Amino acid sequence: MAEVEIKQENLVYAKPRLILDNVMHYCPGCSHGTVHKLVAEVIDELGLAERTVGVSPVGCAVFAYNYIDIDWVEAAHGRALAVATALKRLRPDQMVFTYQGDGDLSAIGTAESIHAAARGENVVAIYINNAIYGMTGGQMAPTTLVGMKTATTPYGRDPRLNGYPYKIAEMMAHLEGATYITRQSVHKPANVRKCKAAIKKAFQRAMEGKGFSLVEVVSTCNSGWKLSPVASNEWLEQHMLPFYPLGDIKEVK
């Protein structure tokens, strides 16, 4: 009998120590749960559980504080990075990060996001981009693709009426204060591992005082997209990734 090779990355581990025993409110197949798990694992592995403050947004992740056992501050809609700036400046010894959706970070919160990056604040923004407003009924977001149907673009996003989607990660990459900008996904196991590595790198850079980091996670919203979880992963790969290509966009050594 051939010997079976056991790879470290294929081992199944117990629930991350920092994940609380609460039933998640997210829809089945949602990417949020996976990203929450990665954030909890990174904080635990870096030994930062007692020194981390998360800032939760308005949006699907409004209850993020129910799932990861660290200190949290709830921000008004779009103001997470302004709150994170204050927290980090008051307590520079703390690991401060925001967890925001595309509506929170790149719509109502565009000004706060851009200026935090421009100032080079030593915080991390974890940015969930599913190209739609998931919590409020599936309306068009700044990231909604051209031709994509939503509750407010039932015939598809028309640039003549709705404008074009934009990539805030590439916009931030031009700012000197933004030193690590990356775009990842969690729709496949290999991508989950890459996403975790990116989150860990961003957290480490923040604690080393190396400036602002953005970890964008191209995600699914099967409820808003009106697709099954499996079909959502396929749609993401076929339509989202060509417009939002994965990989590091900027890293200042």
CSV table of C-alpha atoms in Angstrom, one decimal:
chain,number,residue,atom,x,y,z
A,1,MET,CA,0.0,0.0,0.0
A,2,ALA,CA,1.4,3.4,-1.0
A,3,GLU,CA,2.2,5.7,1.9
A,4,VAL,CA,-0.2,8.7,2.2
A,5,GLU,CA,1.5,12.0,2.4
A,6,ILE,CA,-0.1,14.3,5.0
A,7,LYS,CA,0.5,17.9,4.2
A,8,GLN,CA,0.4,20.5,7.0
A,9,GLU,CA,-2.0,22.7,5.1
A,10,ASN,CA,-4.5,19.9,4.6
A,11,LEU,CA,-4.9,19.1,8.3
A,12,VAL,CA,-8.2,19.9,9.9
A,13,TYR,CA,-7.8,21.9,13.1
A,14,ALA,CA,-10.2,22.7,15.9
A,15,LYS,CA,-12.3,25.8,16.0
A,16,PRO,CA,-10.0,28.9,16.3
A,17,ARG,CA,-9.6,29.8,20.0
A,18,LEU,CA,-10.9,33.4,19.6
A,19,ILE,CA,-14.1,32.4,17.7
A,20,LEU,CA,-17.1,32.8,20.1
A,21,ASP,CA,-19.8,30.2,20.4
A,22,ASN,CA,-22.5,32.3,18.8
A,23,VAL,CA,-24.7,31.3,15.8
A,24,MET,CA,-23.7,33.4,12.9
A,25,HIS,CA,-26.4,35.6,11.3
A,26,TYR,CA,-24.8,35.4,7.8
A,27,CYS,CA,-26.5,33.6,4.9
A,28,PRO,CA,-25.3,30.1,4.1
A,29,GLY,CA,-22.4,30.3,1.7
A,30,CYS,CA,-21.4,33.8,2.7
A,31,SER,CA,-17.7,34.7,2.6
A,32,HIS,CA,-17.8,36.6,5.9
A,33,GLY,CA,-17.6,33.5,8.1
A,34,THR,CA,-14.4,32.3,6.4
A,35,VAL,CA,-12.8,35.7,6.7
A,36,HIS,CA,-13.8,36.0,10.3
A,37,LYS,CA,-12.1,32.6,11.0
A,38,LEU,CA,-8.9,33.8,9.2
A,39,VAL,CA,-8.8,37.1,11.2
A,40,ALA,CA,-9.2,35.1,14.5
A,41,GLU,CA,-6.5,32.7,13.6
A,42,VAL,CA,-4.0,35.4,12.7
A,43,ILE,CA,-4.7,37.4,15.9
A,44,ASP,CA,-4.2,34.3,17.9
A,45,GLU,CA,-1.0,33.1,16.1
A,46,LEU,CA,0.6,36.6,16.5
A,47,GLY,CA,-0.2,36.6,20.2
A,48,LEU,CA,-2.2,39.8,19.9
A,49,ALA,CA,-5.5,38.7,21.5
A,50,GLU,CA,-5.1,41.1,24.4
A,51,ARG,CA,-3.8,43.9,22.2
A,52,THR,CA,-6.2,44.0,19.3
A,53,VAL,CA,-9.1,46.4,18.7
A,54,GLY,CA,-11.5,45.8,15.8
A,55,VAL,CA,-13.8,48.4,14.4
A,56,SER,CA,-17.1,47.0,13.1
A,57,PRO,CA,-19.1,48.8,10.4
A,58,VAL,CA,-22.6,49.3,9.3
A,59,GLY,CA,-23.5,46.5,6.9
A,60,CYS,CA,-23.6,42.8,7.0
A,61,ALA,CA,-20.7,42.7,9.4
A,62,VAL,CA,-22.3,45.0,11.9
A,63,PHE,CA,-22.3,42.2,14.4
A,64,ALA,CA,-18.7,41.2,13.9
A,65,TYR,CA,-18.1,41.7,17.6
A,66,ASN,CA,-20.3,38.7,18.3
A,67,TYR,CA,-17.9,36.3,16.7
A,68,ILE,CA,-14.3,37.2,17.6
A,69,ASP,CA,-13.3,37.5,21.2
A,70,ILE,CA,-11.3,40.7,21.2
A,71,ASP,CA,-12.1,44.3,22.0
A,72,TRP,CA,-14.4,46.0,19.5
A,73,VAL,CA,-15.7,49.5,18.8
A,74,GLU,CA,-18.9,50.0,16.6
A,75,ALA,CA,-18.5,52.9,14.1
A,76,ALA,CA,-21.2,55.0,12.4
A,77,HIS,CA,-21.8,54.2,8.8
A,78,GLY,CA,-18.6,54.8,6.8
A,79,ARG,CA,-16.6,56.2,9.7
A,80,ALA,CA,-14.7,53.1,10.7
A,81,LEU,CA,-11.3,54.3,9.5
A,82,ALA,CA,-11.8,57.6,11.3
A,83,VAL,CA,-12.5,55.7,14.5
A,84,ALA,CA,-9.5,53.4,13.9
A,85,THR,CA,-7.3,56.5,13.4
A,86,ALA,CA,-8.3,57.8,16.8
A,87,LEU,CA,-7.8,54.4,18.5
A,88,LYS,CA,-4.4,53.9,17.1
A,89,ARG,CA,-3.1,57.4,17.9
A,90,LEU,CA,-4.4,57.1,21.4
A,91,ARG,CA,-3.0,53.6,21.9
A,92,PRO,CA,-0.2,53.0,19.4
A,93,ASP,CA,0.7,49.8,21.2
A,94,GLN,CA,-2.6,48.2,20.0
A,95,MET,CA,-3.3,46.3,16.8
A,96,VAL,CA,-6.2,48.3,15.3
A,97,PHE,CA,-8.1,47.1,12.2
A,98,THR,CA,-11.4,47.8,10.5
A,99,TYR,CA,-13.7,45.2,9.0
A,100,GLN,CA,-15.8,46.8,6.3
A,101,GLY,CA,-17.9,46.1,3.2
A,102,ASP,CA,-17.8,47.8,-0.1
A,103,GLY,CA,-20.7,50.1,0.7
A,104,ASP,CA,-19.2,51.1,4.1
A,105,LEU,CA,-15.6,51.6,2.9
A,106,SER,CA,-15.9,52.7,-0.7
A,107,ALA,CA,-19.3,54.5,-0.8
A,108,ILE,CA,-20.3,56.5,2.3
A,109,GLY,CA,-16.9,56.0,3.8
A,110,THR,CA,-14.7,57.0,0.8
A,111,ALA,CA,-13.4,60.2,2.3
A,112,GLU,CA,-12.4,58.5,5.6
A,113,SER,CA,-10.8,55.6,3.8
A,114,ILE,CA,-8.8,57.7,1.3
A,115,HIS,CA,-7.5,60.1,3.9
A,116,ALA,CA,-6.5,57.4,6.4
A,117,ALA,CA,-4.5,55.8,3.6
A,118,ALA,CA,-3.0,59.1,2.6
A,119,ARG,CA,-1.9,59.9,6.1
A,120,GLY,CA,-0.3,56.5,6.4
A,121,GLU,CA,-2.1,55.5,9.6
A,122,ASN,CA,-0.7,52.3,11.0
A,123,VAL,CA,-4.0,50.4,10.8
A,124,VAL,CA,-5.4,47.6,8.6
A,125,ALA,CA,-8.6,47.8,6.6
A,126,ILE,CA,-10.2,44.4,5.8
A,127,TYR,CA,-12.4,45.2,2.9
A,128,ILE,CA,-15.2,42.8,1.8
A,129,ASN,CA,-16.1,43.4,-1.9
A,130,ASN,CA,-19.2,41.5,-3.0
A,131,ALA,CA,-20.3,44.1,-5.6
A,132,ILE,CA,-23.7,44.7,-3.9
A,133,TYR,CA,-25.4,46.0,-0.8
A,134,GLY,CA,-26.1,42.7,0.9
A,135,MET,CA,-27.8,43.8,4.1
A,136,THR,CA,-30.3,46.4,2.8
A,137,GLY,CA,-31.9,44.5,-0.1
A,138,GLY,CA,-29.3,44.0,-2.8
A,139,GLN,CA,-29.0,47.5,-4.2
A,140,MET,CA,-26.2,48.6,-6.6
A,141,ALA,CA,-22.9,49.4,-4.9
A,142,PRO,CA,-19.9,51.4,-6.2
A,143,THR,CA,-18.3,48.1,-7.0
A,144,THR,CA,-21.2,46.6,-9.0
A,145,LEU,CA,-20.1,45.4,-12.4
A,146,VAL,CA,-21.3,46.9,-15.6
A,147,GLY,CA,-24.4,45.0,-16.7
A,148,MET,CA,-24.9,43.4,-13.3
A,149,LYS,CA,-28.5,43.2,-12.1
A,150,THR,CA,-29.4,44.5,-8.7
A,151,ALA,CA,-32.5,45.7,-6.9
A,152,THR,CA,-31.8,49.2,-8.2
A,153,THR,CA,-30.4,48.2,-11.6
A,154,PRO,CA,-33.0,45.5,-12.6
A,155,TYR,CA,-31.9,45.7,-16.2
A,156,GLY,CA,-28.2,45.7,-15.4
A,157,ARG,CA,-25.8,48.5,-14.4
A,158,ASP,CA,-25.7,51.1,-17.3
A,159,PRO,CA,-22.7,53.4,-17.2
A,160,ARG,CA,-24.7,56.1,-18.9
A,161,LEU,CA,-27.1,56.2,-16.0
A,162,ASN,CA,-25.2,54.7,-13.1
A,163,GLY,CA,-21.6,55.4,-13.9
A,164,TYR,CA,-18.8,52.9,-13.8
A,165,PRO,CA,-17.6,50.7,-10.9
A,166,TYR,CA,-14.3,51.7,-9.4
A,167,LYS,CA,-11.4,49.9,-7.8
A,168,ILE,CA,-10.5,51.7,-4.5
A,169,ALA,CA,-7.5,49.4,-4.0
A,170,GLU,CA,-5.8,50.7,-7.1
A,171,MET,CA,-6.8,54.3,-6.2
A,172,MET,CA,-5.2,53.9,-2.7
A,173,ALA,CA,-2.0,52.4,-4.3
A,174,HIS,CA,-1.1,55.9,-5.6
A,175,LEU,CA,-1.0,57.3,-2.1
A,176,GLU,CA,2.4,57.4,-0.4
A,177,GLY,CA,0.9,56.5,3.0
A,178,ALA,CA,-0.6,53.3,1.7
A,179,THR,CA,2.3,50.8,1.9
A,180,TYR,CA,0.6,47.4,1.5
A,181,ILE,CA,-2.4,46.9,-0.8
A,182,THR,CA,-3.6,43.4,-1.8
A,183,ARG,CA,-6.6,41.8,-3.3
A,184,GLN,CA,-7.5,38.2,-2.3
A,185,SER,CA,-10.5,35.8,-2.2
A,186,VAL,CA,-11.7,32.8,-0.2
A,187,HIS,CA,-13.7,30.9,-2.8
A,188,LYS,CA,-11.2,28.0,-3.0
A,189,PRO,CA,-8.9,26.4,-0.3
A,190,ALA,CA,-5.7,27.7,-2.0
A,191,ASN,CA,-7.2,31.2,-2.0
A,192,VAL,CA,-8.1,30.9,1.7
A,193,ARG,CA,-4.5,30.2,2.5
A,194,LYS,CA,-3.3,33.1,0.5
A,195,CYS,CA,-5.8,35.4,2.1
A,196,LYS,CA,-4.7,34.4,5.6
A,197,ALA,CA,-1.1,35.1,4.7
A,198,ALA,CA,-2.0,38.5,3.4
A,199,ILE,CA,-4.0,39.4,6.6
A,200,LYS,CA,-1.0,38.2,8.7
A,201,LYS,CA,1.4,40.3,6.7
A,202,ALA,CA,-0.8,43.4,7.0
A,203,PHE,CA,-1.2,43.0,10.8
A,204,GLN,CA,2.6,42.5,11.2
A,205,ARG,CA,3.3,45.7,9.1
A,206,ALA,CA,0.8,47.7,11.2
A,207,MET,CA,2.5,46.7,14.4
A,208,GLU,CA,5.9,47.5,12.9
A,209,GLY,CA,4.6,51.0,12.1
A,210,LYS,CA,5.0,50.6,8.3
A,211,GLY,CA,1.8,52.5,7.3
A,212,PHE,CA,-1.6,51.8,6.0
A,213,SER,CA,-2.6,48.4,4.7
A,214,LEU,CA,-5.7,47.3,2.8
A,215,VAL,CA,-6.7,43.7,2.4
A,216,GLU,CA,-9.5,43.5,-0.1
A,217,VAL,CA,-11.4,40.2,-0.3
A,218,VAL,CA,-13.4,39.6,-3.4
A,219,SER,CA,-16.4,37.8,-2.0
A,220,THR,CA,-19.8,36.3,-2.8
A,221,CYS,CA,-23.3,37.4,-1.8
A,222,ASN,CA,-25.5,34.5,-2.9
A,223,SER,CA,-28.6,36.1,-1.4
A,224,GLY,CA,-28.0,39.4,-3.2
A,225,TRP,CA,-26.9,37.7,-6.4
A,226,LYS,CA,-29.8,35.2,-6.3
A,227,LEU,CA,-27.5,32.3,-6.8
A,228,SER,CA,-26.7,29.1,-4.8
A,229,PRO,CA,-23.4,29.1,-2.9
A,230,VAL,CA,-21.8,26.9,-5.5
A,231,ALA,CA,-23.1,29.0,-8.4
A,232,SER,CA,-21.9,32.1,-6.6
A,233,ASN,CA,-18.3,30.9,-6.4
A,234,GLU,CA,-18.5,30.1,-10.1
A,235,TRP,CA,-19.9,33.5,-10.9
A,236,LEU,CA,-17.2,35.2,-8.9
A,237,GLU,CA,-14.5,33.4,-10.8
A,238,GLN,CA,-16.1,34.1,-14.2
A,239,HIS,CA,-17.2,37.7,-13.7
A,240,MET,CA,-15.7,39.3,-10.6
A,241,LEU,CA,-12.0,38.2,-10.9
A,242,PRO,CA,-11.5,39.5,-14.5
A,243,PHE,CA,-12.4,43.0,-13.3
A,244,TYR,CA,-10.9,42.6,-9.8
A,245,PRO,CA,-7.8,40.6,-10.4
A,246,LEU,CA,-6.2,38.9,-7.4
A,247,GLY,CA,-2.7,39.5,-6.0
A,248,ASP,CA,-0.6,42.2,-4.3
A,249,ILE,CA,-1.1,45.6,-5.8
A,250,LYS,CA,1.5,47.5,-3.8
A,251,GLU,CA,4.0,46.6,-1.2
A,252,VAL,CA,6.6,49.1,0.0
A,253,LYS,CA,9.5,47.2,1.4
